[in-house]
GROMACS .gro file of C-alpha atoms in nm:
model
  227
    1UNK     CA    1   6.637   8.546  -4.674
    2UNK     CA    2   6.289   8.410  -4.706
    3UNK     CA    3   6.075   8.395  -4.395
    4UNK     CA    4   6.001   8.046  -4.269
    5UNK     CA    5   5.662   7.876  -4.267
    6UNK     CA    6   5.384   7.968  -4.026
    7UNK     CA    7   5.087   7.737  -3.985
    8UNK     CA    8   4.750   7.847  -3.855
    9UNK     CA    9   4.503   7.572  -3.766
   10UNK     CA   10   4.238   7.822  -3.660
   11UNK     CA   11   3.984   7.858  -3.940
   12UNK     CA   12   3.619   7.867  -3.834
   13UNK     CA   13   3.480   7.517  -3.788
   14UNK     CA   14   3.255   7.325  -3.548
   15UNK     CA   15   3.419   7.242  -3.216
   16UNK     CA   16   3.600   6.909  -3.214
   17UNK     CA   17   3.637   6.646  -2.947
   18UNK     CA   18   3.933   6.619  -2.718
   19UNK     CA   19   4.091   6.319  -2.558
   20UNK     CA   20   4.334   6.251  -2.277
   21UNK     CA   21   4.425   5.890  -2.355
   22UNK     CA   22   4.066   5.750  -2.372
   23UNK     CA   23   3.855   6.023  -2.217
   24UNK     CA   24   3.618   6.205  -2.458
   25UNK     CA   25   3.411   6.513  -2.389
   26UNK     CA   26   3.251   6.799  -2.586
   27UNK     CA   27   3.260   7.135  -2.408
   28UNK     CA   28   3.121   7.484  -2.443
   29UNK     CA   29   3.346   7.789  -2.470
   30UNK     CA   30   3.249   7.899  -2.116
   31UNK     CA   31   3.348   7.559  -1.976
   32UNK     CA   32   3.682   7.572  -2.157
   33UNK     CA   33   3.768   7.921  -2.029
   34UNK     CA   34   3.656   7.838  -1.674
   35UNK     CA   35   3.881   7.533  -1.666
   36UNK     CA   36   4.178   7.733  -1.792
   37UNK     CA   37   4.126   8.002  -1.525
   38UNK     CA   38   4.115   7.740  -1.249
   39UNK     CA   39   4.462   7.613  -1.342
   40UNK     CA   40   4.651   7.943  -1.342
   41UNK     CA   41   4.844   7.859  -1.022
   42UNK     CA   42   4.940   7.504  -1.120
   43UNK     CA   43   5.302   7.451  -1.225
   44UNK     CA   44   5.326   7.287  -1.570
   45UNK     CA   45   5.528   6.974  -1.632
   46UNK     CA   46   5.855   7.021  -1.828
   47UNK     CA   47   5.732   6.772  -2.088
   48UNK     CA   48   5.429   6.551  -2.146
   49UNK     CA   49   5.233   6.359  -2.408
   50UNK     CA   50   4.894   6.481  -2.531
   51UNK     CA   51   4.635   6.292  -2.733
   52UNK     CA   52   4.371   6.498  -2.914
   53UNK     CA   53   4.090   6.345  -3.118
   54UNK     CA   54   3.924   6.579  -3.367
   55UNK     CA   55   3.573   6.528  -3.504
   56UNK     CA   56   3.725   6.486  -3.852
   57UNK     CA   57   4.076   6.512  -4.001
   58UNK     CA   58   4.007   6.856  -4.152
   59UNK     CA   59   3.880   7.010  -3.828
   60UNK     CA   60   4.115   7.298  -3.739
   61UNK     CA   61   4.311   7.224  -3.422
   62UNK     CA   62   4.297   7.580  -3.290
   63UNK     CA   63   4.673   7.628  -3.247
   64UNK     CA   64   4.895   7.894  -3.409
   65UNK     CA   65   5.232   7.731  -3.474
   66UNK     CA   66   5.565   7.862  -3.605
   67UNK     CA   67   5.785   7.625  -3.806
   68UNK     CA   68   6.085   7.853  -3.850
   69UNK     CA   69   6.340   7.638  -3.663
   70UNK     CA   70   6.255   7.350  -3.904
   71UNK     CA   71   6.268   7.089  -3.625
   72UNK     CA   72   5.988   7.174  -3.378
   73UNK     CA   73   5.648   7.343  -3.380
   74UNK     CA   74   5.654   7.653  -3.161
   75UNK     CA   75   5.311   7.733  -3.018
   76UNK     CA   76   5.249   8.105  -3.069
   77UNK     CA   77   4.900   8.094  -2.924
   78UNK     CA   78   4.569   7.913  -2.890
   79UNK     CA   79   4.241   8.041  -3.023
   80UNK     CA   80   4.044   8.153  -2.718
   81UNK     CA   81   3.699   8.234  -2.857
   82UNK     CA   82   3.578   7.891  -2.973
   83UNK     CA   83   3.567   7.536  -2.841
   84UNK     CA   84   3.842   7.410  -3.071
   85UNK     CA   85   3.998   7.065  -3.020
   86UNK     CA   86   4.300   7.223  -2.849
   87UNK     CA   87   4.089   7.417  -2.598
   88UNK     CA   88   3.861   7.119  -2.541
   89UNK     CA   89   4.171   6.913  -2.465
   90UNK     CA   90   4.288   7.179  -2.218
   91UNK     CA   91   3.955   7.172  -2.039
   92UNK     CA   92   3.980   6.802  -1.948
   93UNK     CA   93   4.356   6.751  -1.930
   94UNK     CA   94   4.535   6.761  -1.594
   95UNK     CA   95   4.613   7.123  -1.516
   96UNK     CA   96   4.990   7.076  -1.544
   97UNK     CA   97   4.955   6.914  -1.889
   98UNK     CA   98   4.762   7.186  -2.070
   99UNK     CA   99   4.888   7.339  -2.392
  100UNK     CA  100   5.024   7.692  -2.353
  101UNK     CA  101   5.162   7.964  -2.576
  102UNK     CA  102   5.539   7.923  -2.585
  103UNK     CA  103   5.534   7.543  -2.576
  104UNK     CA  104   5.731   7.334  -2.823
  105UNK     CA  105   5.568   7.037  -2.997
  106UNK     CA  106   5.856   6.799  -3.065
  107UNK     CA  107   5.678   6.485  -3.189
  108UNK     CA  108   5.350   6.444  -3.382
  109UNK     CA  109   5.222   6.093  -3.450
  110UNK     CA  110   5.574   5.952  -3.428
  111UNK     CA  111   5.730   6.219  -3.652
  112UNK     CA  112   6.016   6.420  -3.502
  113UNK     CA  113   6.283   6.657  -3.631
  114UNK     CA  114   6.085   6.768  -3.940
  115UNK     CA  115   5.858   7.063  -3.865
  116UNK     CA  116   5.685   7.063  -4.204
  117UNK     CA  117   5.596   6.692  -4.181
  118UNK     CA  118   5.480   6.734  -3.821
  119UNK     CA  119   5.255   7.026  -3.914
  120UNK     CA  120   5.106   6.828  -4.202
  121UNK     CA  121   5.032   6.535  -3.970
  122UNK     CA  122   4.875   6.774  -3.718
  123UNK     CA  123   4.646   6.904  -3.991
  124UNK     CA  124   4.563   6.581  -4.175
  125UNK     CA  125   4.480   6.333  -3.897
  126UNK     CA  126   4.175   6.304  -3.674
  127UNK     CA  127   4.381   6.147  -3.393
  128UNK     CA  128   4.689   6.345  -3.299
  129UNK     CA  129   4.947   6.221  -3.049
  130UNK     CA  130   5.200   6.487  -2.950
  131UNK     CA  131   5.503   6.522  -2.728
  132UNK     CA  132   5.502   6.871  -2.582
  133UNK     CA  133   5.800   7.035  -2.413
  134UNK     CA  134   5.789   7.352  -2.206
  135UNK     CA  135   6.023   7.643  -2.274
  136UNK     CA  136   6.316   7.733  -2.054
  137UNK     CA  137   6.314   8.114  -2.043
  138UNK     CA  138   6.616   8.321  -1.937
  139UNK     CA  139   6.769   8.662  -2.006
  140UNK     CA  140   7.109   8.781  -2.121
  141UNK     CA  141   7.247   9.136  -2.121
  142UNK     CA  142   7.426   9.247  -2.437
  143UNK     CA  143   7.628   9.566  -2.488
  144UNK     CA  144   7.745   9.635  -2.840
  145UNK     CA  145   8.069   9.829  -2.877
  146UNK     CA  146   8.105  10.111  -3.127
  147UNK     CA  147   8.117   9.962  -3.475
  148UNK     CA  148   8.068   9.607  -3.345
  149UNK     CA  149   7.824   9.383  -3.526
  150UNK     CA  150   7.562   9.192  -3.332
  151UNK     CA  151   7.680   8.857  -3.466
  152UNK     CA  152   7.351   8.670  -3.506
  153UNK     CA  153   7.205   8.472  -3.794
  154UNK     CA  154   6.829   8.462  -3.757
  155UNK     CA  155   6.520   8.311  -3.913
  156UNK     CA  156   6.156   8.390  -3.845
  157UNK     CA  157   5.796   8.355  -3.952
  158UNK     CA  158   5.629   8.681  -4.047
  159UNK     CA  159   5.325   8.584  -3.838
  160UNK     CA  160   5.526   8.448  -3.547
  161UNK     CA  161   5.625   8.607  -3.218
  162UNK     CA  162   6.000   8.539  -3.199
  163UNK     CA  163   6.333   8.524  -3.381
  164UNK     CA  164   6.507   8.189  -3.418
  165UNK     CA  165   6.886   8.185  -3.375
  166UNK     CA  166   7.042   7.980  -3.657
  167UNK     CA  167   7.409   8.067  -3.589
  168UNK     CA  168   7.625   8.279  -3.357
  169UNK     CA  169   7.937   8.379  -3.554
  170UNK     CA  170   8.253   8.463  -3.362
  171UNK     CA  171   8.356   8.825  -3.339
  172UNK     CA  172   8.014   8.972  -3.257
  173UNK     CA  173   7.852   9.117  -2.948
  174UNK     CA  174   7.646   8.804  -2.881
  175UNK     CA  175   7.948   8.573  -2.882
  176UNK     CA  176   8.135   8.809  -2.651
  177UNK     CA  177   7.851   8.890  -2.407
  178UNK     CA  178   7.632   8.580  -2.420
  179UNK     CA  179   7.829   8.287  -2.564
  180UNK     CA  180   7.578   8.041  -2.419
  181UNK     CA  181   7.310   8.147  -2.668
  182UNK     CA  182   7.295   7.863  -2.921
  183UNK     CA  183   7.123   7.780  -3.250
  184UNK     CA  184   6.761   7.685  -3.189
  185UNK     CA  185   6.714   7.943  -2.914
  186UNK     CA  186   6.437   8.196  -2.973
  187UNK     CA  187   6.450   8.567  -2.891
  188UNK     CA  188   6.104   8.645  -2.753
  189UNK     CA  189   6.161   9.000  -2.629
  190UNK     CA  190   6.423   9.275  -2.644
  191UNK     CA  191   6.463   9.501  -2.339
  192UNK     CA  192   6.116   9.404  -2.220
  193UNK     CA  193   5.951   9.464  -2.558
  194UNK     CA  194   5.774   9.178  -2.731
  195UNK     CA  195   5.609   9.205  -3.071
  196UNK     CA  196   5.636   9.083  -3.426
  197UNK     CA  197   5.965   8.943  -3.555
  198UNK     CA  198   6.016   9.257  -3.763
  199UNK     CA  199   5.973   9.475  -3.454
  200UNK     CA  200   6.221   9.261  -3.261
  201UNK     CA  201   6.470   9.291  -3.549
  202UNK     CA  202   6.440   9.669  -3.548
  203UNK     CA  203   6.516   9.676  -3.176
  204UNK     CA  204   6.823   9.457  -3.225
  205UNK     CA  205   6.948   9.695  -3.494
  206UNK     CA  206   6.879  10.018  -3.309
  207UNK     CA  207   6.989   9.947  -2.951
  208UNK     CA  208   7.348   9.934  -2.829
  209UNK     CA  209   7.259   9.804  -2.482
  210UNK     CA  210   6.978   9.554  -2.446
  211UNK     CA  211   6.847   9.261  -2.250
  212UNK     CA  212   6.744   8.960  -2.457
  213UNK     CA  213   6.475   8.726  -2.329
  214UNK     CA  214   6.546   8.380  -2.465
  215UNK     CA  215   6.321   8.076  -2.498
  216UNK     CA  216   6.483   7.733  -2.527
  217UNK     CA  217   6.305   7.402  -2.576
  218UNK     CA  218   6.332   7.191  -2.260
  219UNK     CA  219   6.565   6.895  -2.288
  220UNK     CA  220   6.600   6.593  -2.062
  221UNK     CA  221   6.978   6.634  -2.076
  222UNK     CA  222   7.172   6.881  -1.864
  223UNK     CA  223   7.288   7.052  -2.184
  224UNK     CA  224   6.932   7.164  -2.252
  225UNK     CA  225   6.896   7.357  -1.927
  226UNK     CA  226   6.945   7.729  -1.909
  227UNK     CA  227   7.290   7.817  -1.772
   0.00000   0.00000   0.00000
């Protein structure tokens, strides 16, 4: 199985401009970090729209994104040591609408459901309008019986931070112990251990008892909520 795409919009480049609807402001790195620190206690919204205006289409956004579920852009992290467009946006956006690691970008400039096309639009346009959805994070305990298979089909990006569930076949430990895990969910840690996708895979293979930490893209419907 080939690993899925990973997109890094973090190459060195002059800081871009950020916009919340029509507000524009250029900021220093110290201002960006100070604004982020001031919002640590503010609860984020479950979903919101963000508008970011870059200084030019080829200005790197400053977001590490994982495309391995093929439908959304999973935010693995934001570059923290430069005034990138993403960090400049965070510095002037309302505290509860700031981009965070773990978020899901579900729409980019009207494109939805096609991660590759969304990533290309994110990279190629100076004005980027995004719908961002927060993750629902929950845990499930799994105990694998002797000789029992885990029963998970997975995909991942080699530079990502999670494993994407693509199927949960019947007859495995996951279907028996945690039947509410569904395709599109992401495994972000195993028994408290986060790491690279390869490290998470090794833990899944080696442990018989484990606790899976799952990230699920927030949905407006009741079906999207964690059980």
